[in-house]
XYZ file of N, CA and C in Angstrom:
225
model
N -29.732 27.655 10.465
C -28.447 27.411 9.828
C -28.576 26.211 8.903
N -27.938 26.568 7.759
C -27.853 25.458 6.990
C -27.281 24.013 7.328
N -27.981 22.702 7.739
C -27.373 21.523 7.844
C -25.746 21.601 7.504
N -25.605 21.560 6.040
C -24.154 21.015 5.548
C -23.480 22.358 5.864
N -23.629 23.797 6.539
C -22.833 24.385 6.783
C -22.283 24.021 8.375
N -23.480 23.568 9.438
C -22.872 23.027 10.347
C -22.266 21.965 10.525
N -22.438 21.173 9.401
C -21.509 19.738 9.615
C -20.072 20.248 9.668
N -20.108 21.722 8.340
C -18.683 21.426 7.843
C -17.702 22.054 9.464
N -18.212 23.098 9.610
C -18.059 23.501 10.793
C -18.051 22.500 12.457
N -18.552 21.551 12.176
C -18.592 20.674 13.304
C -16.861 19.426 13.092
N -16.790 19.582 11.674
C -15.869 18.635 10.612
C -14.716 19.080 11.681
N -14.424 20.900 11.336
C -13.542 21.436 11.807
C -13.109 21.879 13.129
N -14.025 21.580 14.009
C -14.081 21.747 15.666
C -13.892 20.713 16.357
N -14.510 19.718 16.251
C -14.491 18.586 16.962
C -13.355 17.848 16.641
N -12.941 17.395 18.231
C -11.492 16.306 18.435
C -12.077 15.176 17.386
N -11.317 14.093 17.357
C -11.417 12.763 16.497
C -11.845 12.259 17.107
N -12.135 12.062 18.435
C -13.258 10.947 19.078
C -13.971 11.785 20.646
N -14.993 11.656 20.101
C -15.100 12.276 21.807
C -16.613 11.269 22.772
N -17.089 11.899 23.589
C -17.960 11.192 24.670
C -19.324 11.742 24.151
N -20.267 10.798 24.572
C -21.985 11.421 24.539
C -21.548 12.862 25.119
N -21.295 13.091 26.743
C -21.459 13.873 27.328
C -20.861 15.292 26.774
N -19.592 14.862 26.056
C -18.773 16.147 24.947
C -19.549 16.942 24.350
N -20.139 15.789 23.218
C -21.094 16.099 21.788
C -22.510 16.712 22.646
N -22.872 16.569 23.341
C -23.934 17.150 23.946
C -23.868 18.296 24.348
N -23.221 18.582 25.155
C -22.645 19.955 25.770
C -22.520 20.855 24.248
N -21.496 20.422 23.796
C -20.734 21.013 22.581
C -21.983 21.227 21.793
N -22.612 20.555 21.506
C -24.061 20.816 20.616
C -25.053 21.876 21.425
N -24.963 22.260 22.306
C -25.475 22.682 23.270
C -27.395 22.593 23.601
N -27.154 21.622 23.637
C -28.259 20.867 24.169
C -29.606 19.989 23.169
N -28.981 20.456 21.955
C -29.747 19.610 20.943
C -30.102 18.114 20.882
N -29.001 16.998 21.810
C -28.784 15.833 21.786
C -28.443 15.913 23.366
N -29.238 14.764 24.063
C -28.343 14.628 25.545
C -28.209 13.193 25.771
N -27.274 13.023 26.459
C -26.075 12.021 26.933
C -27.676 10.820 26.713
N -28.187 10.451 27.796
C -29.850 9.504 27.705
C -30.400 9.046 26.695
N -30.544 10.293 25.567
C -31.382 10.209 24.140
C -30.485 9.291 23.573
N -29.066 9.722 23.297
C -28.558 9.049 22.491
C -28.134 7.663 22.823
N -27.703 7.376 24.595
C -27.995 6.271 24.821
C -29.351 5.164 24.287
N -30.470 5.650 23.919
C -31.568 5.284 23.911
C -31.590 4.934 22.790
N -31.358 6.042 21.576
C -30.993 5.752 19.932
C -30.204 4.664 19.421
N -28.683 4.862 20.384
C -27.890 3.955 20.222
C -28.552 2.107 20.305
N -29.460 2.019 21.492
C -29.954 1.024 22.150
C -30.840 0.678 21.036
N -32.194 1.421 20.610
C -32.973 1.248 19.690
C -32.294 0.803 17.777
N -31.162 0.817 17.708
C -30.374 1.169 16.833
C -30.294 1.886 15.609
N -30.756 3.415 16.129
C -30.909 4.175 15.560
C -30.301 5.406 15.750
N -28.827 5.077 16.648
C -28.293 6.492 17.168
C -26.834 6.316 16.234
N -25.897 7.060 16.795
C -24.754 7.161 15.616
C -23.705 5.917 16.258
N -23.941 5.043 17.242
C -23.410 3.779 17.584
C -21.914 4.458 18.028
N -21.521 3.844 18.806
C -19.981 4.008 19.508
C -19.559 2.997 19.876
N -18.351 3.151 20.735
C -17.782 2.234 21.271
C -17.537 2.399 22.496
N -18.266 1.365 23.559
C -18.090 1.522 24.893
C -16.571 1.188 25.009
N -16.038 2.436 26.555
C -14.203 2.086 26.790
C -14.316 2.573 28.229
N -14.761 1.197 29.098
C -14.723 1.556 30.494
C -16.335 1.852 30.591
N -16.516 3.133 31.372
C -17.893 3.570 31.394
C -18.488 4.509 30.320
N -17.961 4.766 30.001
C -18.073 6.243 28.758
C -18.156 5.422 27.036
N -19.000 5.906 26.600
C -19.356 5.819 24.756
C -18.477 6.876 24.442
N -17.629 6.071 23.087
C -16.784 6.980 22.279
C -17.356 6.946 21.083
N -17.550 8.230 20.234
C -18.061 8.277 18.949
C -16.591 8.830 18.395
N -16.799 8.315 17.203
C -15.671 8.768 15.898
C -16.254 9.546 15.313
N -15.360 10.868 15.251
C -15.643 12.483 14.176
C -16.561 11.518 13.278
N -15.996 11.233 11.933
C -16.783 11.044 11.046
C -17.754 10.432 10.775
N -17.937 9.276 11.510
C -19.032 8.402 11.702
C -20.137 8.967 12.593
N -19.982 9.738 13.704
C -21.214 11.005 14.362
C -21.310 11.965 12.724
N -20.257 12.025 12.631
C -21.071 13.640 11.408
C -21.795 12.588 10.780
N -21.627 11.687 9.806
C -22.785 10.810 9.273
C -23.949 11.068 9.541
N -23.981 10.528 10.763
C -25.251 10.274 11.639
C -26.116 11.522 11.680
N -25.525 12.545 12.137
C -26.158 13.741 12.720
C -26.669 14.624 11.030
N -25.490 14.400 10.033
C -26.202 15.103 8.755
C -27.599 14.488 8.337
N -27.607 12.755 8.473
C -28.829 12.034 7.779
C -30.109 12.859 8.757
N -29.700 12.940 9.897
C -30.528 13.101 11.068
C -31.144 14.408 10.897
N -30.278 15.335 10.559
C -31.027 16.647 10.435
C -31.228 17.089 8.882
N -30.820 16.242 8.048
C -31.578 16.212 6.534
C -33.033 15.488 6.674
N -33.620 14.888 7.486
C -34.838 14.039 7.878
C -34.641 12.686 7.570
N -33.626 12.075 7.238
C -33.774 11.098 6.594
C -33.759 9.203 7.476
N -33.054 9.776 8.758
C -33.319 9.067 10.005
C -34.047 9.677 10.979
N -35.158 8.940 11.662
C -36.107 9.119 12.770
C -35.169 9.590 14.049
């Protein structure tokens, strides 16, 4: 599948903020909850905001991340 056809499609599915564990599932298994902890840590993941125990990512700021990511352009 074309990158920018799944972003746009991801644009239009996904709530406005959701959890590692969401986007993982929902991606279905491309990204898991650990990795991106790890990315995030290394600072190279799409960064969130811890609230309690759980990482919240923002719609647009994950699509960012995930288009550079699967255009090659982040490790």
């Amino acid at each position: 599948m074309d990158p920018k056809i799944l972003i746009e499609r991801l644009r239009q599915e996904l709530p406005p903020v959701f959890t590692r564990k969401f986007i993982c599932k929902f991606l279905g298994g491309y990204l898991t909850p650990g990795g991106l902890a790890n990315m995030d840590c290394a600072g190279i993941g799409p960064g969130g905001v811890r609230v309690g125990k759980v990482v919240l990512y923002e719609k647009e700021h994950f699509l960012t991340w995930l288009s550079r990511r699967l255009s090659g352009s982040v490790a």
